[in-house]
Amino acid sequence: MCGIIGYIGDKNAAEVLTTGLKRLEYRGYDSAGIALLDGDLVVKKKKGKIADLVKTMNFSDYEHHTLGIGHTRWATHGEPSDVNSHPHTDCKGEIALVHNGIIENFSIIKRMLTERGHTIVSDTDTEVIVHLLEYYHEELPLVEALRRTLLKVEGTYGIAVISSKEPGKIVAARNGSPLILGVGDGEMVLASDASAVIEHTRQVIYIEDGELLEITSDGFQTYDLDNQIVDKKLEEIDWDIESIEKQGFDHFMLKEIFEQPETITNAFRGRVLTETGHARLDGLRLSDEEIQKIKRIIFIACGTSWHAGLIGEYLIEEYARIPVEVEYASEFRYRSPILDEGDLVVVISQSGETADTLAALREASSRGIKVLGITNVVGSTIARESDGGVYIHAGPEIGVASTKAFTSQITVIILLTMLLARRKYMTSEEGRIYMETLLAIPSQVNKILESSDLIKNIAEIYKNHRNFLYLGRGIQFPVALEGALKLKEISYIHAEGYPAAEMKHGPIALIDENMPVVFIATRDEVYQKVVSNMQEVKARNGKIIAIATEGDQEIENYADHVIYIPEVRKIVSPLLTVIPLQLLAYHIAVLRGCHVDQPRNLAKSVTVE
Ligand code: G6P
């Protein structure tokens, strides 16, 4: 949540900062601002999107400003407004600061600062940092003043700060909110993630928690909070700018849905040993002996990633016969979870930065439990702090509602299932068959994507309904949850996912002619049971949209609309059944005029609790 950026070089900083902020906008988009330094400090900030800020600016006015910081906000303390927008400044207008995170002891500091005569103008937790910094910076250089300030604040932060008393410099710090520095030729770009850096340079350093950074146009120095110099390693980003452009699609979400044949392939490429049915996941760093000792696997995640974990529970328990639990990271971290020898924790996170998931990882690690990470963003905090893991290689996901990352997570979880199952009970013949099924998935996804127009027609019929129910059984139950989540996230229609048979214990009371019910009714061992549940809905005049297996004519007797998917084995089926649900949510949201890529109140990377 919130994106921050800083630039020093020879370009128009206002242009670089606002372009970079657009790349970071998925992190928060209720207000934005920049501060530039060329002698005096210039601050421009505004409630609304980056585009609203840009409209108020004439970039040629800032040609000589080649240094600055910027922020795009997702409000935590204080409503979205001009005054609560970042950057925040000190009383004299000499220091400007942007912050991503939460300062927990801000009210105590605020009281102390007010008593000392500081004027605090916003309702944010952030503003106290800049006033505390003002106090120390009276006597001390900026970097030392920031270090002293940070020793007084409790909470999480990614911070960038500039001061007219020390021109030509940005000082930054991190604790719990991501920060990377792009190191260019005569220019430096500091940002919350690589998407804002990549068009300037591929060389980056990752800032760790507890580190401070002093940046000039031709160099940087990193310190810890004890003022000791920290050596950093330059790393290279291995993706390019095209992957974060829309490439002709109306929205990033649609582009990402259509990328799935390729991203699923990227998730299994080089990891499938078809002949033996084994999976190669070297990054797990698990020996055969360690695998044999696993007594329980605990998946921990939030949001869509949590749904991927639930699918993992169905898969691993059925095929590898290892007990699995799936925990919400936010619950796990505070309920003193029971962890034992023989437990393996697997955290799942697209961004690799979700605060609750990271805290859960640290809790498990501190108890001596091995933690693996399934992440997308290379070099993210979760990827770096896990004992081992697997990258899903989905490429940058910009749409706030996760789509391609979900199917890539499932692909990796299928591979993990195979790796475990082949060391337990699964024969090589079964393994070979399942792997071949997986390899066929990308072309089958392509086929489902051809139904996009049909799904749009269905969306047109139901776009104004106020409630939806999504039902599935077995491994399709988590897919139903994900379908409902997609719809509510981007179209603001209330939607519930339920195990189909549980419907009788409550949701059935809601069914009438105004209630569309989406059934995942593929041909598997629970197919007939699901058909019975459909009849129960039909008997109460509910409207049925069914996701069914190609060739299943019978289903047309019960469903008002049928979206067919190719017939596949259960182990890979969620990779197909979720695609029509993503498209349904997308088309409904577009038809309702919703902002699909940046739904209200949400943020892609939730780096606060
Ligand atoms: C936010 C996003 C979701 C995402 C969840 C977990 O809520 O809007 O799309 O599933 O965070 O994010 P993660 O990066 O940890 O997978």
Coordinates of C-alpha atoms and ligand atoms in Angstrom, one line a residue:
M1 CA 0.0 0.0 0.0
C2 CA 1.3 3.4 -1.0
G3 CA 4.0 3.7 -3.5
I4 CA 7.0 5.9 -3.0
I5 CA 9.6 7.1 -5.5
G6 CA 12.7 9.2 -5.6
Y7 CA 14.9 10.5 -8.5
I8 CA 18.3 12.2 -8.8
G9 CA 19.9 12.6 -12.2
D10 CA 19.8 14.9 -15.2
K11 CA 16.2 14.5 -16.4
N12 CA 13.1 16.5 -15.5
A13 CA 12.4 15.0 -12.1
A14 CA 8.7 15.9 -12.2
E15 CA 8.2 13.8 -15.4
V16 CA 10.3 10.9 -14.1
L17 CA 8.4 10.9 -10.7
T18 CA 4.9 11.1 -12.1
T19 CA 5.6 8.4 -14.8
G20 CA 7.1 6.2 -12.0
L21 CA 4.1 6.9 -9.8
K22 CA 1.8 5.7 -12.5
R23 CA 3.6 2.4 -12.5
L24 CA 3.2 2.2 -8.7
E25 CA -0.4 3.3 -8.8
Y26 CA -1.7 -0.2 -8.3
R27 CA -0.3 0.1 -4.7
G28 CA -2.7 2.9 -3.8
Y29 CA -4.6 5.6 -5.6
D30 CA -6.5 7.9 -3.4
S31 CA -4.1 10.8 -3.6
A32 CA -0.6 11.6 -5.0
G33 CA 2.1 14.2 -4.7
I34 CA 5.7 15.1 -5.5
A35 CA 8.3 17.4 -4.0
L36 CA 11.2 18.8 -6.1
L37 CA 14.4 20.5 -5.0
D38 CA 16.3 23.2 -6.9
G39 CA 17.3 25.6 -4.2
D40 CA 13.8 25.8 -2.7
L41 CA 11.4 23.0 -2.1
V42 CA 8.4 22.8 -4.4
V43 CA 5.5 20.5 -3.3
K44 CA 2.6 19.5 -5.5
K45 CA 0.0 17.2 -4.1
K46 CA -3.6 16.4 -4.6
K47 CA -6.5 14.1 -3.7
G48 CA -7.3 11.7 -6.6
K49 CA -5.3 9.7 -9.1
I50 CA -1.9 10.6 -10.5
A51 CA -3.7 11.8 -13.6
D52 CA -5.5 14.4 -11.5
L53 CA -2.1 15.6 -10.1
V54 CA -0.6 15.7 -13.6
K55 CA -3.4 17.9 -14.8
T56 CA -2.4 20.6 -12.4
M57 CA 1.2 20.7 -13.5
N58 CA 3.1 22.3 -16.4
F59 CA 6.2 20.2 -16.7
S60 CA 8.2 22.8 -18.6
D61 CA 8.1 24.9 -15.3
Y62 CA 10.2 22.2 -13.7
E63 CA 12.9 21.7 -16.4
H64 CA 15.7 22.6 -14.0
H65 CA 14.5 20.3 -11.2
T66 CA 16.4 17.1 -11.5
L67 CA 15.8 15.8 -7.9
G68 CA 12.7 14.9 -6.1
I69 CA 10.5 12.4 -4.3
G70 CA 6.9 11.2 -4.9
H71 CA 4.0 9.2 -3.4
T72 CA 0.8 7.6 -4.4
R73 CA -1.4 6.9 -1.3
W74 CA -3.7 4.3 0.1
A75 CA -5.1 6.0 3.2
T76 CA -4.6 4.4 6.6
H77 CA -4.7 7.4 9.0
G78 CA -6.7 10.4 7.8
E79 CA -9.2 10.4 4.9
P80 CA -8.0 11.0 1.3
S81 CA -7.6 14.8 1.0
D82 CA -5.1 17.3 -0.4
V83 CA -3.7 18.0 3.1
N84 CA -3.3 14.3 4.0
S85 CA -1.5 13.6 0.8
H86 CA 2.2 13.1 0.8
P87 CA 4.9 14.6 0.6
H88 CA 4.6 16.1 4.1
T89 CA 6.8 19.0 5.1
D90 CA 8.3 20.5 8.2
C91 CA 7.3 23.8 9.8
K92 CA 9.8 25.8 7.8
G93 CA 9.1 24.1 4.4
E94 CA 12.7 22.9 4.2
I95 CA 12.2 19.2 4.4
A96 CA 9.8 17.0 2.4
L97 CA 9.1 13.3 3.2
V98 CA 7.1 10.4 1.7
H99 CA 6.2 7.3 3.7
N100 CA 4.7 3.9 3.1
G101 CA 3.7 2.1 6.3
I102 CA 2.2 2.9 9.6
I103 CA 3.8 4.8 12.6
E104 CA 2.1 3.2 15.6
N105 CA 3.3 5.6 18.3
F106 CA 2.5 8.7 16.2
S107 CA 0.0 10.2 18.8
I108 CA 2.6 10.3 21.6
I109 CA 5.1 11.9 19.3
K110 CA 2.5 14.3 18.0
R111 CA 1.7 15.5 21.5
M112 CA 5.3 16.0 22.3
L113 CA 6.0 17.9 19.0
T114 CA 2.9 20.1 19.5
E115 CA 4.1 21.0 23.0
R116 CA 7.4 22.0 21.5
G117 CA 5.6 24.4 19.1
H118 CA 5.4 22.3 15.9
T119 CA 2.3 22.9 13.8
I120 CA 0.9 19.6 12.5
V121 CA -1.6 20.2 9.8
S122 CA -2.7 16.7 8.6
D123 CA -4.4 13.7 10.3
T124 CA -1.8 11.3 9.1
D125 CA 0.6 9.2 11.2
T126 CA 3.4 10.2 8.7
E127 CA 3.6 13.9 9.4
V128 CA 5.2 13.4 12.8
I129 CA 8.3 11.9 11.2
V130 CA 9.1 15.0 9.2
H131 CA 8.7 17.3 12.3
L132 CA 10.8 15.0 14.4
L133 CA 13.4 15.1 11.6
E134 CA 13.2 18.9 11.6
Y135 CA 14.1 18.9 15.2
Y136 CA 17.2 16.7 14.8
H137 CA 18.2 18.3 11.5
E138 CA 18.6 21.6 13.2
E139 CA 22.0 20.4 14.3
L140 CA 22.7 17.2 12.5
P141 CA 23.2 16.1 8.8
L142 CA 20.1 14.7 7.2
V143 CA 21.1 11.1 7.3
E144 CA 22.0 11.2 11.0
A145 CA 18.9 13.2 11.8
L146 CA 16.8 10.5 10.1
R147 CA 18.6 7.8 12.0
R148 CA 17.9 9.5 15.3
T149 CA 14.3 10.0 14.2
L150 CA 13.8 6.3 13.3
L151 CA 15.1 5.3 16.7
K152 CA 12.1 7.1 18.2
V153 CA 9.4 5.8 15.9
E154 CA 7.6 2.4 16.2
G155 CA 6.0 0.8 13.2
T156 CA 6.7 0.1 9.6
Y157 CA 8.1 2.4 7.0
G158 CA 9.6 2.9 3.6
I159 CA 10.7 6.5 3.7
A160 CA 12.3 9.0 1.3
V161 CA 13.3 12.5 2.3
I162 CA 14.9 15.6 0.8
S163 CA 16.1 18.8 2.5
S164 CA 16.9 22.2 1.0
K165 CA 19.7 22.4 3.5
E166 CA 21.4 19.4 1.8
P167 CA 20.6 19.7 -1.9
G168 CA 21.7 17.0 -4.3
K169 CA 20.7 14.2 -2.0
I170 CA 17.9 11.8 -1.1
V171 CA 17.9 10.0 2.2
A172 CA 15.8 6.8 2.6
A173 CA 15.1 4.1 5.0
R174 CA 13.2 0.8 5.3
N175 CA 11.5 -1.2 8.0
G176 CA 8.7 -3.5 6.8
S177 CA 7.8 -1.7 3.5
P178 CA 9.7 -2.6 0.4
L179 CA 12.3 -0.3 -1.2
I180 CA 14.8 -0.8 -4.0
L181 CA 17.3 1.5 -5.5
G182 CA 17.9 1.5 -9.3
V183 CA 21.5 2.4 -10.0
G184 CA 21.9 4.1 -13.4
D185 CA 24.7 5.9 -15.2
G186 CA 24.7 9.3 -13.4
E187 CA 21.1 8.8 -12.1
M188 CA 19.4 7.0 -9.3
V189 CA 15.8 5.9 -9.0
L190 CA 14.5 4.8 -5.6
A191 CA 11.1 3.1 -5.6
S192 CA 8.8 0.7 -3.8
D193 CA 9.2 -1.8 -6.5
A194 CA 11.1 -2.5 -9.8
S195 CA 8.2 -1.4 -12.1
A196 CA 9.1 2.3 -11.5
V197 CA 12.8 1.6 -12.0
I198 CA 13.0 -0.6 -15.0
E199 CA 12.8 2.1 -17.7
H200 CA 15.9 3.8 -16.3
T201 CA 18.1 0.9 -15.3
R202 CA 18.1 -2.9 -14.6
Q203 CA 20.8 -2.7 -11.9
V204 CA 19.3 -2.6 -8.5
I205 CA 20.0 -3.0 -4.8
Y206 CA 17.4 -4.3 -2.4
I207 CA 17.2 -2.3 0.8
E208 CA 16.7 -4.5 3.9
D209 CA 14.8 -3.7 7.1
G210 CA 16.8 -1.5 9.4
E211 CA 18.8 0.1 6.7
L212 CA 19.3 3.7 5.8
L213 CA 20.5 5.0 2.5
E214 CA 22.1 8.2 1.4
I215 CA 21.8 8.7 -2.4
T216 CA 23.5 11.2 -4.8
S217 CA 23.4 11.2 -8.6
D218 CA 26.6 9.2 -8.8
G219 CA 26.6 7.0 -5.7
F220 CA 25.0 5.7 -2.6
Q221 CA 26.0 4.6 0.9
T222 CA 24.0 2.2 3.1
Y223 CA 24.0 2.2 6.9
D224 CA 22.3 0.3 9.6
L225 CA 20.5 1.9 12.5
D226 CA 23.7 1.7 14.6
N227 CA 25.4 3.8 12.0
Q228 CA 27.6 1.0 10.6
I229 CA 28.2 0.9 6.9
V230 CA 26.5 -2.0 5.1
D231 CA 27.8 -3.4 1.9
K232 CA 25.3 -4.0 -0.8
K233 CA 25.3 -6.3 -3.8
L234 CA 24.1 -5.0 -7.2
E235 CA 21.5 -7.4 -8.8
E236 CA 19.9 -7.4 -12.2
I237 CA 16.2 -7.3 -13.0
D238 CA 15.4 -9.9 -15.7
W239 CA 12.1 -8.6 -17.2
D240 CA 11.5 -5.7 -19.5
I241 CA 9.2 -2.7 -19.9
E242 CA 6.8 -4.4 -22.4
S243 CA 5.7 -6.7 -19.6
I244 CA 4.2 -3.7 -17.7
E245 CA 2.4 -2.1 -20.7
K246 CA -1.2 -2.9 -21.7
Q247 CA -0.2 -3.9 -25.3
G248 CA -3.5 -3.1 -26.9
F249 CA -5.8 -4.6 -24.2
D250 CA -8.4 -2.3 -22.7
H251 CA -7.3 -3.2 -19.2
F252 CA -4.3 -4.8 -17.5
M253 CA -6.7 -7.4 -16.0
L254 CA -7.8 -8.5 -19.4
K255 CA -4.3 -8.6 -20.7
E256 CA -3.3 -10.7 -17.7
I257 CA -6.2 -13.1 -18.1
F258 CA -5.2 -13.6 -21.8
E259 CA -1.5 -14.1 -20.8
Q260 CA -2.3 -17.2 -18.8
P261 CA -1.4 -19.8 -21.5
E262 CA 2.0 -18.3 -21.5
T263 CA 2.3 -17.7 -17.7
I264 CA 1.2 -21.2 -16.8
T265 CA 3.8 -22.5 -19.2
N266 CA 6.4 -20.3 -17.5
A267 CA 5.4 -21.7 -14.2
F268 CA 6.1 -25.3 -15.2
R269 CA 8.9 -24.7 -17.8
G270 CA 12.0 -26.8 -16.9
R271 CA 10.3 -28.2 -13.9
V272 CA 8.5 -31.2 -15.4
L273 CA 10.1 -34.6 -15.8
T274 CA 7.4 -36.2 -17.9
E275 CA 8.8 -39.7 -18.2
T276 CA 9.0 -40.3 -14.5
G277 CA 6.2 -37.9 -13.4
H278 CA 8.7 -36.1 -11.1
A279 CA 8.9 -32.4 -10.6
R280 CA 12.1 -30.4 -10.3
L281 CA 11.8 -27.6 -7.8
D282 CA 15.4 -27.1 -6.8
G283 CA 14.7 -23.8 -5.0
L284 CA 12.8 -25.7 -2.3
R285 CA 16.2 -26.9 -0.9
L286 CA 14.5 -29.9 0.6
S287 CA 16.4 -33.1 0.8
D288 CA 14.7 -36.5 0.3
E289 CA 15.2 -37.2 4.0
E290 CA 13.5 -33.9 4.9
I291 CA 10.6 -34.7 2.6
Q292 CA 10.1 -38.1 4.2
K293 CA 9.9 -36.4 7.6
I294 CA 7.1 -34.0 6.7
K295 CA 4.1 -34.8 8.9
R296 CA 2.0 -31.7 8.1
I297 CA 2.0 -28.8 5.6
I298 CA 0.6 -25.4 6.6
F299 CA -0.2 -23.0 3.8
I300 CA -0.3 -19.4 4.9
A301 CA -1.5 -16.6 2.7
C302 CA -4.1 -13.8 2.2
G303 CA -6.8 -13.1 -0.5
T304 CA -6.5 -14.9 -3.8
S305 CA -3.2 -16.5 -2.6
W306 CA -5.1 -18.1 0.3
H307 CA -7.5 -19.6 -2.2
A308 CA -4.5 -21.1 -4.0
G309 CA -3.5 -22.6 -0.6
L310 CA -6.9 -24.2 -0.2
I311 CA -6.5 -25.9 -3.6
G312 CA -3.2 -27.1 -2.3
E313 CA -4.9 -28.7 0.6
Y314 CA -7.2 -30.7 -1.7
L315 CA -4.4 -31.7 -3.9
I316 CA -1.7 -32.6 -1.4
E317 CA -4.0 -34.5 0.9
E318 CA -5.5 -36.5 -2.0
Y319 CA -2.4 -37.3 -4.0
A320 CA 0.5 -37.1 -1.5
R321 CA -1.5 -38.2 1.6
I322 CA 0.1 -35.5 3.8
P323 CA -2.2 -33.6 6.1
V324 CA -2.5 -29.9 5.2
E325 CA -3.9 -26.9 6.9
V326 CA -4.6 -23.5 5.3
E327 CA -4.3 -20.4 7.4
Y328 CA -5.1 -16.8 6.9
A329 CA -1.8 -15.0 7.6
S330 CA -3.6 -12.4 9.7
E331 CA -5.1 -15.0 12.0
F332 CA -2.1 -17.3 12.2
R333 CA 0.3 -14.6 13.4
Y334 CA -1.8 -13.6 16.5
R335 CA -3.2 -16.9 17.7
S336 CA -0.1 -18.6 19.1
P337 CA -0.3 -21.4 16.5
I338 CA 0.8 -24.9 17.4
L339 CA 3.8 -25.8 15.4
D340 CA 5.7 -29.0 15.7
E341 CA 8.7 -30.9 14.4
G342 CA 7.6 -32.4 11.1
D343 CA 5.6 -29.3 10.1
L344 CA 6.5 -27.5 6.9
V345 CA 5.1 -24.0 6.4
V346 CA 4.5 -22.7 2.9
V347 CA 3.7 -19.1 2.5
I348 CA 2.1 -18.0 -0.8
S349 CA 2.2 -14.4 -1.9
Q350 CA 2.2 -12.8 -5.3
S351 CA 3.9 -9.6 -4.2
G352 CA 6.1 -11.2 -1.6
E353 CA 5.4 -8.2 0.5
T354 CA 2.0 -8.7 2.2
A355 CA 2.6 -7.6 5.8
D356 CA 0.5 -10.3 7.5
T357 CA 2.1 -13.1 5.4
L358 CA 5.6 -11.8 6.1
A359 CA 4.8 -11.6 9.8
A360 CA 3.5 -15.2 9.7
L361 CA 6.6 -16.3 8.0
R362 CA 8.7 -14.7 10.7
E363 CA 6.6 -16.2 13.4
A364 CA 7.1 -19.7 12.0
S365 CA 10.8 -19.2 11.4
S366 CA 11.4 -17.9 14.9
R367 CA 9.9 -21.2 16.1
G368 CA 12.5 -23.1 14.2
I369 CA 10.1 -24.3 11.5
K370 CA 11.3 -24.5 7.9
V371 CA 9.4 -22.0 5.7
L372 CA 9.1 -22.1 2.0
G373 CA 7.8 -19.3 -0.2
I374 CA 5.8 -19.4 -3.3
T375 CA 6.1 -15.9 -4.7
N376 CA 6.1 -13.9 -8.0
V377 CA 8.2 -10.8 -7.3
V378 CA 11.8 -11.8 -7.6
G379 CA 13.9 -10.3 -4.7
S380 CA 10.7 -9.6 -2.6
T381 CA 11.0 -9.7 1.1
I382 CA 9.2 -13.0 1.5
A383 CA 11.3 -14.6 -1.3
R384 CA 14.5 -13.5 0.5
E385 CA 13.4 -14.4 4.0
S386 CA 12.1 -17.9 3.2
D387 CA 14.4 -20.9 3.7
G388 CA 13.6 -22.0 0.2
G389 CA 10.9 -21.5 -2.4
V390 CA 9.6 -21.4 -5.9
Y391 CA 9.1 -18.4 -8.1
I392 CA 5.9 -18.6 -10.1
H393 CA 7.4 -16.5 -13.0
A394 CA 4.1 -14.9 -13.9
G395 CA 5.8 -11.6 -14.7
P396 CA 4.5 -8.3 -13.3
E397 CA 0.8 -8.4 -12.4
I398 CA -0.6 -4.9 -12.5
G399 CA -4.4 -5.4 -12.3
V400 CA -5.2 -5.2 -8.6
A401 CA -7.5 -8.3 -8.8
S402 CA -5.1 -11.2 -9.2
T403 CA -5.6 -13.5 -12.2
K404 CA -2.5 -14.9 -13.8
A405 CA -0.6 -15.0 -10.5
F406 CA -3.4 -17.3 -9.2
T407 CA -3.1 -19.9 -12.0
S408 CA 0.7 -19.7 -11.8
Q409 CA 0.5 -20.4 -8.0
I410 CA -1.8 -23.4 -8.7
T411 CA 0.6 -24.7 -11.3
V412 CA 3.5 -24.6 -8.9
I413 CA 1.3 -26.2 -6.2
I414 CA 0.5 -29.0 -8.6
L415 CA 4.2 -29.5 -9.2
L416 CA 4.8 -29.5 -5.4
T417 CA 2.0 -32.1 -5.1
M418 CA 3.7 -34.3 -7.7
L419 CA 7.1 -33.9 -6.1
L420 CA 5.6 -35.1 -2.8
A421 CA 3.3 -37.7 -4.2
R422 CA 6.0 -39.4 -6.3
R423 CA 8.1 -39.8 -3.2
K424 CA 5.1 -41.4 -1.4
Y425 CA 2.4 -43.4 -3.1
M426 CA 2.1 -42.2 -6.7
T427 CA 3.4 -44.6 -9.4
S428 CA 5.6 -43.3 -12.2
E429 CA 2.8 -44.2 -14.7
E430 CA 0.3 -42.1 -12.8
G431 CA 2.9 -39.4 -12.6
R432 CA 3.6 -39.4 -16.3
I433 CA -0.1 -39.2 -17.1
Y434 CA -0.7 -36.2 -14.7
M435 CA 2.3 -34.4 -16.1
E436 CA 1.1 -34.8 -19.6
T437 CA -2.2 -33.4 -18.5
L438 CA -0.5 -30.4 -17.1
L439 CA 1.5 -29.8 -20.3
A440 CA -1.7 -29.7 -22.3
I441 CA -3.3 -27.0 -20.1
P442 CA -2.0 -23.9 -21.9
S443 CA -3.7 -24.8 -25.2
Q444 CA -6.9 -25.7 -23.3
V445 CA -6.8 -22.3 -21.6
N446 CA -6.5 -20.7 -25.0
K447 CA -9.7 -22.5 -26.1
I448 CA -11.6 -21.2 -23.0
L449 CA -10.4 -17.7 -23.8
E450 CA -12.3 -17.9 -27.1
S451 CA -15.5 -17.9 -25.1
S452 CA -14.9 -14.4 -23.9
D453 CA -17.7 -12.9 -26.1
L454 CA -20.2 -15.6 -25.0
I455 CA -19.3 -14.8 -21.4
K456 CA -19.8 -11.1 -22.1
N457 CA -23.3 -11.8 -23.3
I458 CA -24.1 -13.5 -20.1
A459 CA -22.5 -10.6 -18.2
E460 CA -24.8 -8.2 -20.0
I461 CA -27.9 -10.1 -18.7
Y462 CA -26.7 -10.2 -15.1
K463 CA -24.7 -7.0 -14.7
N464 CA -27.4 -5.2 -12.6
H465 CA -28.0 -8.0 -10.2
R466 CA -27.1 -7.2 -6.6
N467 CA -26.1 -10.6 -5.3
F468 CA -24.4 -13.7 -6.7
L469 CA -23.8 -17.1 -5.3
Y470 CA -20.8 -19.3 -6.5
L471 CA -21.0 -23.0 -5.7
G472 CA -18.6 -25.9 -6.2
R473 CA -17.7 -29.1 -4.5
G474 CA -14.3 -30.7 -3.6
I475 CA -11.5 -29.0 -5.4
Q476 CA -13.9 -26.7 -7.1
F477 CA -15.0 -25.2 -3.8
P478 CA -11.9 -22.9 -3.5
V479 CA -12.4 -22.0 -7.2
A480 CA -16.0 -20.9 -6.3
L481 CA -14.6 -18.7 -3.5
E482 CA -12.1 -17.2 -6.0
G483 CA -14.9 -16.5 -8.5
A484 CA -16.9 -14.7 -5.9
L485 CA -13.9 -12.7 -4.7
K486 CA -13.2 -11.6 -8.3
L487 CA -16.7 -10.4 -8.8
K488 CA -17.0 -8.5 -5.5
E489 CA -13.5 -6.9 -5.9
I490 CA -14.0 -5.3 -9.2
S491 CA -17.8 -4.9 -9.7
Y492 CA -18.8 -4.2 -6.1
I493 CA -21.6 -6.8 -6.4
H494 CA -22.0 -8.9 -3.3
A495 CA -21.0 -12.4 -4.0
E496 CA -20.6 -15.5 -1.8
G497 CA -18.7 -18.7 -2.5
Y498 CA -20.0 -21.8 -0.9
P499 CA -19.5 -25.6 -1.0
A500 CA -22.5 -26.6 -3.1
A501 CA -24.0 -28.9 -0.6
E502 CA -23.7 -26.4 2.3
M503 CA -26.1 -24.2 0.3
K504 CA -28.9 -26.1 2.0
H505 CA -27.7 -24.9 5.4
G506 CA -28.3 -21.2 4.8
P507 CA -27.8 -19.6 1.4
I508 CA -30.8 -21.5 -0.1
A509 CA -33.0 -19.0 1.8
L510 CA -31.7 -16.3 -0.5
I511 CA -32.6 -18.0 -3.7
D512 CA -35.3 -16.5 -5.9
E513 CA -35.6 -15.4 -9.5
N514 CA -33.2 -12.5 -8.7
M515 CA -30.4 -14.7 -7.5
P516 CA -27.9 -15.8 -10.2
V517 CA -26.0 -18.9 -9.1
V518 CA -22.7 -19.9 -10.7
F519 CA -22.1 -23.6 -10.5
I520 CA -18.9 -25.3 -11.2
A521 CA -20.3 -28.6 -12.5
T522 CA -17.5 -30.4 -14.3
R523 CA -17.7 -34.1 -14.8
D524 CA -15.9 -35.7 -11.8
E525 CA -16.9 -38.0 -8.9
V526 CA -19.2 -35.3 -7.4
Y527 CA -20.8 -34.3 -10.7
Q528 CA -24.2 -36.0 -10.0
K529 CA -24.3 -34.4 -6.5
V530 CA -23.7 -31.0 -8.0
V531 CA -26.5 -31.6 -10.5
S532 CA -28.8 -32.4 -7.6
N533 CA -27.8 -29.1 -6.0
M534 CA -28.6 -27.3 -9.3
Q535 CA -32.1 -28.8 -9.3
E536 CA -32.6 -27.5 -5.8
V537 CA -31.8 -24.0 -7.1
K538 CA -33.9 -24.5 -10.2
A539 CA -36.9 -25.5 -8.1
R540 CA -36.7 -22.1 -6.4
N541 CA -36.5 -20.2 -9.7
G542 CA -32.8 -19.3 -9.2
K543 CA -30.9 -18.4 -12.4
I544 CA -28.1 -20.8 -13.2
I545 CA -24.8 -20.2 -15.0
A546 CA -22.9 -23.5 -15.2
I547 CA -19.2 -24.2 -15.9
A548 CA -19.4 -27.6 -17.4
T549 CA -17.4 -30.2 -19.3
E550 CA -17.4 -30.2 -23.1
G551 CA -20.0 -32.7 -24.5
D552 CA -22.2 -32.5 -21.4
Q553 CA -25.6 -31.9 -23.0
E554 CA -27.5 -33.0 -19.9
I555 CA -26.5 -29.9 -18.0
E556 CA -28.4 -27.7 -20.4
N557 CA -31.6 -29.2 -18.9
Y558 CA -30.9 -27.4 -15.6
A559 CA -28.7 -24.4 -16.4
D560 CA -29.9 -21.1 -18.0
H561 CA -26.4 -20.6 -19.5
V562 CA -23.5 -23.1 -19.9
I563 CA -19.9 -22.2 -20.4
Y564 CA -18.0 -25.3 -21.6
I565 CA -14.4 -26.2 -20.7
P566 CA -12.3 -29.1 -22.1
E567 CA -12.4 -32.3 -20.2
V568 CA -9.3 -32.7 -17.9
R569 CA -8.2 -34.7 -15.0
K570 CA -9.2 -33.3 -11.6
I571 CA -5.6 -32.6 -10.5
V572 CA -5.3 -29.7 -13.0
S573 CA -9.0 -28.8 -13.4
P574 CA -8.9 -25.5 -11.3
L575 CA -6.5 -24.1 -13.9
L576 CA -9.4 -24.3 -16.4
T577 CA -12.5 -23.7 -14.3
V578 CA -11.3 -20.4 -12.9
I579 CA -10.8 -18.8 -16.3
P580 CA -14.5 -18.3 -17.2
L581 CA -15.1 -16.9 -13.7
Q582 CA -12.3 -14.3 -14.2
L583 CA -13.8 -13.3 -17.5
L584 CA -17.3 -13.2 -16.1
A585 CA -16.2 -10.8 -13.3
Y586 CA -14.2 -8.7 -15.8
H587 CA -17.1 -8.3 -18.2
I588 CA -19.6 -7.5 -15.6
A589 CA -17.3 -4.9 -14.0
V590 CA -16.6 -3.2 -17.4
L591 CA -20.3 -3.2 -18.3
R592 CA -21.0 -1.5 -14.9
G593 CA -18.4 1.1 -15.7
C594 CA -16.2 0.1 -12.8
H595 CA -12.5 0.9 -12.7
V596 CA -11.4 -2.6 -13.3
D597 CA -7.6 -2.3 -12.8
Q598 CA -7.9 -0.1 -9.7
P599 CA -11.0 -1.0 -7.8
R600 CA -12.1 1.3 -5.0
N601 CA -10.6 0.9 -1.5
L602 CA -8.3 -2.0 -2.6
A603 CA -4.5 -2.1 -3.1
K604 CA -2.5 -4.7 -4.8
S605 CA 0.2 -5.0 -2.2
V606 CA -1.0 -4.8 1.3
T607 CA 2.1 -3.8 3.3
V608 CA 0.2 -2.7 6.4
E609 CA -1.7 -4.8 8.9
Ligands
G6P1 C1 -4.5 -7.9 -1.9 C2 -4.8 -8.0 -3.3 C3 -5.2 -9.4 -3.7 C4 -4.2 -10.4 -3.2 C5 -3.9 -10.2 -1.7 C6 -2.7 -11.0 -1.2 O1 -5.7 -8.0 -1.2 O2 -5.8 -7.1 -3.8 O3 -5.3 -9.6 -5.1 O4 -4.6 -11.7 -3.4 O5 -3.6 -8.9 -1.4 O6 -1.5 -10.5 -1.9 P1 -0.2 -11.3 -2.1 O7 0.7 -10.4 -2.9 O8 0.3 -11.7 -0.8 O9 -0.5 -12.5 -2.9

